[in-house]
Coordinates of C-alpha atoms in Angstrom, one line a residue:
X33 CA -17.7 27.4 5.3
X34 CA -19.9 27.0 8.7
X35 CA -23.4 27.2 8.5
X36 CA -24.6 27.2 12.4
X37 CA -28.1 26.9 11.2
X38 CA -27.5 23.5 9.4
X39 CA -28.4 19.6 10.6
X40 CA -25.1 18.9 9.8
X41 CA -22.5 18.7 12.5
X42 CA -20.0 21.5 12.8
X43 CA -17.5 19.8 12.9
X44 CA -18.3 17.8 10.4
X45 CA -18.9 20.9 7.9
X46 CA -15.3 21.1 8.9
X47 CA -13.8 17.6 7.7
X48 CA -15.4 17.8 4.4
X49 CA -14.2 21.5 4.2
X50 CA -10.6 20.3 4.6
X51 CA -11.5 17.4 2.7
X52 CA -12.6 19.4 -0.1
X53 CA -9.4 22.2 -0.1
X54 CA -7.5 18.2 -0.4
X55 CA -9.4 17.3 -3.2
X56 CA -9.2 20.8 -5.3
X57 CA -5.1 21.1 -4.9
X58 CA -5.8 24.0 -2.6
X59 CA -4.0 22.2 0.8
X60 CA -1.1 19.9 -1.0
X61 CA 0.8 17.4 1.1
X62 CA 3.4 18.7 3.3
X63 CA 1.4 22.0 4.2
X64 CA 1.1 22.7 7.8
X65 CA -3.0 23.3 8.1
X66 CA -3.7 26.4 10.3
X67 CA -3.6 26.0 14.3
X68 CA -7.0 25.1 16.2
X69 CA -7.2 28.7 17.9
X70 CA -6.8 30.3 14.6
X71 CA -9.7 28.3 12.8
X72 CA -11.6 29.0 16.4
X73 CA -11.2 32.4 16.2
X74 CA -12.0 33.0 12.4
X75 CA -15.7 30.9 12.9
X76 CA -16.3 31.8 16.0
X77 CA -16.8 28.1 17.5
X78 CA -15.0 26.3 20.1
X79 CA -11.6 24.8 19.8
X80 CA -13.3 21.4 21.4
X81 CA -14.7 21.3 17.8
X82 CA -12.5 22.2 15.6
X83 CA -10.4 19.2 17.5
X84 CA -12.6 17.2 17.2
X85 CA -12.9 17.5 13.1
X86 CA -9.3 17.3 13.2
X87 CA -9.0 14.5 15.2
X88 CA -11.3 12.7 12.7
X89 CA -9.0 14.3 9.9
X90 CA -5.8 12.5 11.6
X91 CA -7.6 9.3 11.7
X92 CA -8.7 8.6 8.5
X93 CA -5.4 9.3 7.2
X94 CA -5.8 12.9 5.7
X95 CA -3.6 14.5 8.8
X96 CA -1.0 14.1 10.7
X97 CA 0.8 15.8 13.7
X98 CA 4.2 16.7 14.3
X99 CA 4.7 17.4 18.4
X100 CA 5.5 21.3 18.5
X101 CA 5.8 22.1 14.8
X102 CA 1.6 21.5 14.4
X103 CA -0.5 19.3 11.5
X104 CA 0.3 18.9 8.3
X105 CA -1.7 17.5 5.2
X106 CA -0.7 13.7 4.3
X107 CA 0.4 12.5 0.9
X108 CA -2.7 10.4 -0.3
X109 CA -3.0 6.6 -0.2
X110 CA -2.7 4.6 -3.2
X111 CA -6.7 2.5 -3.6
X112 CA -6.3 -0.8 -4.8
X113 CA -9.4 -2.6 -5.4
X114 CA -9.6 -6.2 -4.4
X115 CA -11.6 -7.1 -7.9
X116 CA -9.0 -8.4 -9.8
X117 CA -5.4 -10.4 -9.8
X118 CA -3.0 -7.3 -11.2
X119 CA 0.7 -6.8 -10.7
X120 CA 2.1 -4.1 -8.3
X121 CA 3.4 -2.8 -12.2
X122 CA 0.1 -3.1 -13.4
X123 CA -1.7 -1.2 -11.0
X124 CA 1.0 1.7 -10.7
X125 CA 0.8 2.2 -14.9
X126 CA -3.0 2.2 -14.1
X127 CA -2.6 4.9 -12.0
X128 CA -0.5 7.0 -14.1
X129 CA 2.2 6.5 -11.6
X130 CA 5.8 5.2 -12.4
X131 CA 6.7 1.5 -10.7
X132 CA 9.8 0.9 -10.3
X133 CA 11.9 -1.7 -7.8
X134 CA 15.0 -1.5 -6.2
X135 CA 16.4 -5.9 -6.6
X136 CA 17.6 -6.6 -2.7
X137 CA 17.9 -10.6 -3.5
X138 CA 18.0 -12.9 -6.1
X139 CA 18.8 -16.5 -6.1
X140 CA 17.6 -20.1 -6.0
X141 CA 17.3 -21.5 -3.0
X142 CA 15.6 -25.2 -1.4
X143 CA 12.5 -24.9 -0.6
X144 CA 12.0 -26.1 3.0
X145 CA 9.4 -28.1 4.0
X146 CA 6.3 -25.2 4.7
X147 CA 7.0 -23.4 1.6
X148 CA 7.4 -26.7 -0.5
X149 CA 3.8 -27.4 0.8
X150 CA 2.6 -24.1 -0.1
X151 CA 4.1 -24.5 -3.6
X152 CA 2.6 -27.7 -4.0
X153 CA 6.8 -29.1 -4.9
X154 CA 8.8 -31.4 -3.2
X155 CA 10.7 -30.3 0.2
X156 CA 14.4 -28.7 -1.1
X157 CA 13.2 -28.3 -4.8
X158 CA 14.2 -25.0 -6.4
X159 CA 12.8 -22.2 -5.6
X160 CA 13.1 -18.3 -6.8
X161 CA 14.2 -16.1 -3.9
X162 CA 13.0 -12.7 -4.6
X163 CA 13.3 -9.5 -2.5
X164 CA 12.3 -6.2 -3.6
X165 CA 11.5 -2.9 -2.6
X166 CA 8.6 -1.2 -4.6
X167 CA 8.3 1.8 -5.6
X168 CA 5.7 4.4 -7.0
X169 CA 6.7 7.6 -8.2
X170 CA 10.4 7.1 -6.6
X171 CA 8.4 6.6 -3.1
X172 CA 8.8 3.0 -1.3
X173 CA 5.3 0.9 -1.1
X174 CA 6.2 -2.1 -0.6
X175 CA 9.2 -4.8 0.7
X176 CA 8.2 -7.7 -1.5
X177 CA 9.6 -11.4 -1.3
X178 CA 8.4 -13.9 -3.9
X179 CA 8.9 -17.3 -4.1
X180 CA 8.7 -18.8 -7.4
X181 CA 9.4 -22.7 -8.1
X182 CA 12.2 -22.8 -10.7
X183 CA 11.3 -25.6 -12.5
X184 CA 7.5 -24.2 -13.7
X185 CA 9.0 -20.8 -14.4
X186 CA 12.3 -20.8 -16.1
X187 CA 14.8 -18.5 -17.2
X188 CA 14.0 -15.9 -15.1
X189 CA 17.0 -13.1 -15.0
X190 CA 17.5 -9.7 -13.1
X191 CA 16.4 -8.2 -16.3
X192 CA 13.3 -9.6 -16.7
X193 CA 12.4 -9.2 -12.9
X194 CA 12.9 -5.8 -13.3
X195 CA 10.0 -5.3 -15.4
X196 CA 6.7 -6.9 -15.3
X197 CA 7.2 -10.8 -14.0
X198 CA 3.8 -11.3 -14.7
X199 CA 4.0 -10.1 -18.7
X200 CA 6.5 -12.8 -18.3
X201 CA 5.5 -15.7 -17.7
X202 CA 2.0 -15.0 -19.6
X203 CA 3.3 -13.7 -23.4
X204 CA 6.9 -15.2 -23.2
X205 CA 6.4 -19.0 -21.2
X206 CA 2.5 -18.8 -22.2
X207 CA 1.6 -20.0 -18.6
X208 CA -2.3 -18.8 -17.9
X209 CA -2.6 -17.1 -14.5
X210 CA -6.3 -18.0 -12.9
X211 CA -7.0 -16.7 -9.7
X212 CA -4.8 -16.1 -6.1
X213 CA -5.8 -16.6 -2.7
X214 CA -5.1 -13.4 -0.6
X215 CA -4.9 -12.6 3.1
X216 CA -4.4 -9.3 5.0
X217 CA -2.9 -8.5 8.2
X218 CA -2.4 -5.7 10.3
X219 CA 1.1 -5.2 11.1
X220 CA 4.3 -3.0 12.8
X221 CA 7.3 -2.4 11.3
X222 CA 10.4 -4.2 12.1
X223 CA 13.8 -3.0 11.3
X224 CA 14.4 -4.0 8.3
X225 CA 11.2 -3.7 6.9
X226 CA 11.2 0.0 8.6
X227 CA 14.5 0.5 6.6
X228 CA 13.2 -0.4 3.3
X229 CA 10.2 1.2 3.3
X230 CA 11.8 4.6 5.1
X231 CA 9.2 4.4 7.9
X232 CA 10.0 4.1 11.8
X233 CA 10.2 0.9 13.5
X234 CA 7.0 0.3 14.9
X235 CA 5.1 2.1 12.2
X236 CA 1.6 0.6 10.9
X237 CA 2.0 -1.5 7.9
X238 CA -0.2 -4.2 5.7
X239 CA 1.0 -7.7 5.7
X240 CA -0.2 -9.6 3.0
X241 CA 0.1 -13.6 1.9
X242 CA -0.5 -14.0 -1.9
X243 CA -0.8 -17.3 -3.5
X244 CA -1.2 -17.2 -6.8
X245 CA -2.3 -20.2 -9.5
X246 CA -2.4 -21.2 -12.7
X247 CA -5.4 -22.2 -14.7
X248 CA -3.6 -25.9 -14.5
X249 CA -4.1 -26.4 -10.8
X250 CA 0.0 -25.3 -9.9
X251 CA 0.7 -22.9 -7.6
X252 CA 3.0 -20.2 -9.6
X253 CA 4.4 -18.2 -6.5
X254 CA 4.1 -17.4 -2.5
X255 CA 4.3 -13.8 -2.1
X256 CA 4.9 -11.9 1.2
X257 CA 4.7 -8.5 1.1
X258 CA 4.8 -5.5 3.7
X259 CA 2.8 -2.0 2.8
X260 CA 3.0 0.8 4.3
X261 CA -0.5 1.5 5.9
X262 CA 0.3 5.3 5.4
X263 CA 0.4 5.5 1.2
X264 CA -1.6 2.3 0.5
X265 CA -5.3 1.3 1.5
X266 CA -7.3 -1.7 -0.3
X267 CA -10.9 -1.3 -1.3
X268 CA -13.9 -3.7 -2.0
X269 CA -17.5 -4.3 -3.1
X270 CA -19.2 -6.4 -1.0
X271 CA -22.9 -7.4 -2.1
X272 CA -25.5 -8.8 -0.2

């Protein structure tokens, strides 16, 4: 694995050793990755560097530590790349992973005077509440709350929430969804958010403002959605 005589880094021939065992199945998530001294010992090179290449390891997500019990290989992140305006359904089927959503709330409510303006509806008109959690393989992803005006979309039921909202409102209202405006946030974890998405309080999440529209000009929905930073990352082309 360590080549002494190499340009490269040794403890960067380490990362993409690890990195590789990841990749092939060989270290699965939940295994406890052998201690510092022992990799020391069996290369013959400091434990400065193999700390170092873990250190790295941790930081980019591949690793974590547990204080006394040592470090253990991480589930890997869900990509999501920013090209496109897919459902949280739609990109899990993509992925060959199973969505599914636990319902938390649903009712119509007034929409105060912010989110009126944001729906581009007069202040108290109906408006979908929706909380969800969102799930990927039976793991949480995601506490999701969408607010939908309910005089654009109508009819909308538990059932159909349950599945696809957007297969919805495109193939059963025949409402054409154009394009959404999307922000990102670093965040921590409150309570009930740490709850939902079995994290701890205080735990790194994503917090992201969706808007999404119709190819008329309305606004179809607000969503406000918390990810956990440890199973989801986004990803983007950026062109000069």
């Amino acid at each position: 694995m360590i080549d002494k005589n190499s340009p490269l880094p040794i403890y960067h021939q380490i990362v993409e050793h690890i990195k590789s065992l990841i990749e092939k199945g060989e270290l699965k998530p939940g295994d406890c990755l052998p201690s510092e001294r022992e990799y020391a010992e069996s290369y013959e090179i400091s434990r400065m560097t193999v700390r170092q290449a873990v250190n790295e390891l941790v930081s980019e997500g591949h690793l974590y530590r547990i204080r006394g019990k040592g470090t253990f290989i991480a589930e890997r992140k869900i990509e999501q790349k920013l090209a496109g305006l897919t459902s949280f359904t739609e990109d899990m089927c993509a992925r060959g992973m199973k969505p599914s959503s636990k319902l938390l709330r649903f009712e119509i409510v007034p929409a105060h005077n912010k989110l009126a303006k944001q729906l581009g509806i007069k202040e108290n008109g109906p408006v979908y509440d929706i909380v969800r959690i969102r799930f990927a393989d039976n793991v949480p992803m995601a506490l999701e709350n969408t607010y939908i005006p309910a005089n654009l979309v109508k009819g909308l039921t538990e059932e159909i929430i349950s599945q696809s909202l957007y297969a919805y409102i495109e193939e059963k209202l025949d409402l054409k969804i154009k394009d959404s405006d999307q922000a990102i946030e670093a965040s921590v974890a409150d309570e009930k958010q740490s709850k939902a998405l079995e994290i701890k309080k205080g735990s790194p999440i994503l917090f992201i403002q969706r808007n999404t529209f119709l190819t008329n000009g309305a606004t179809l929905e607000v969503v406000k959605s918390a990810y956990r930073a440890d199973r989801y990352k986004f990803l983007i082309n950026m062109k000069r």
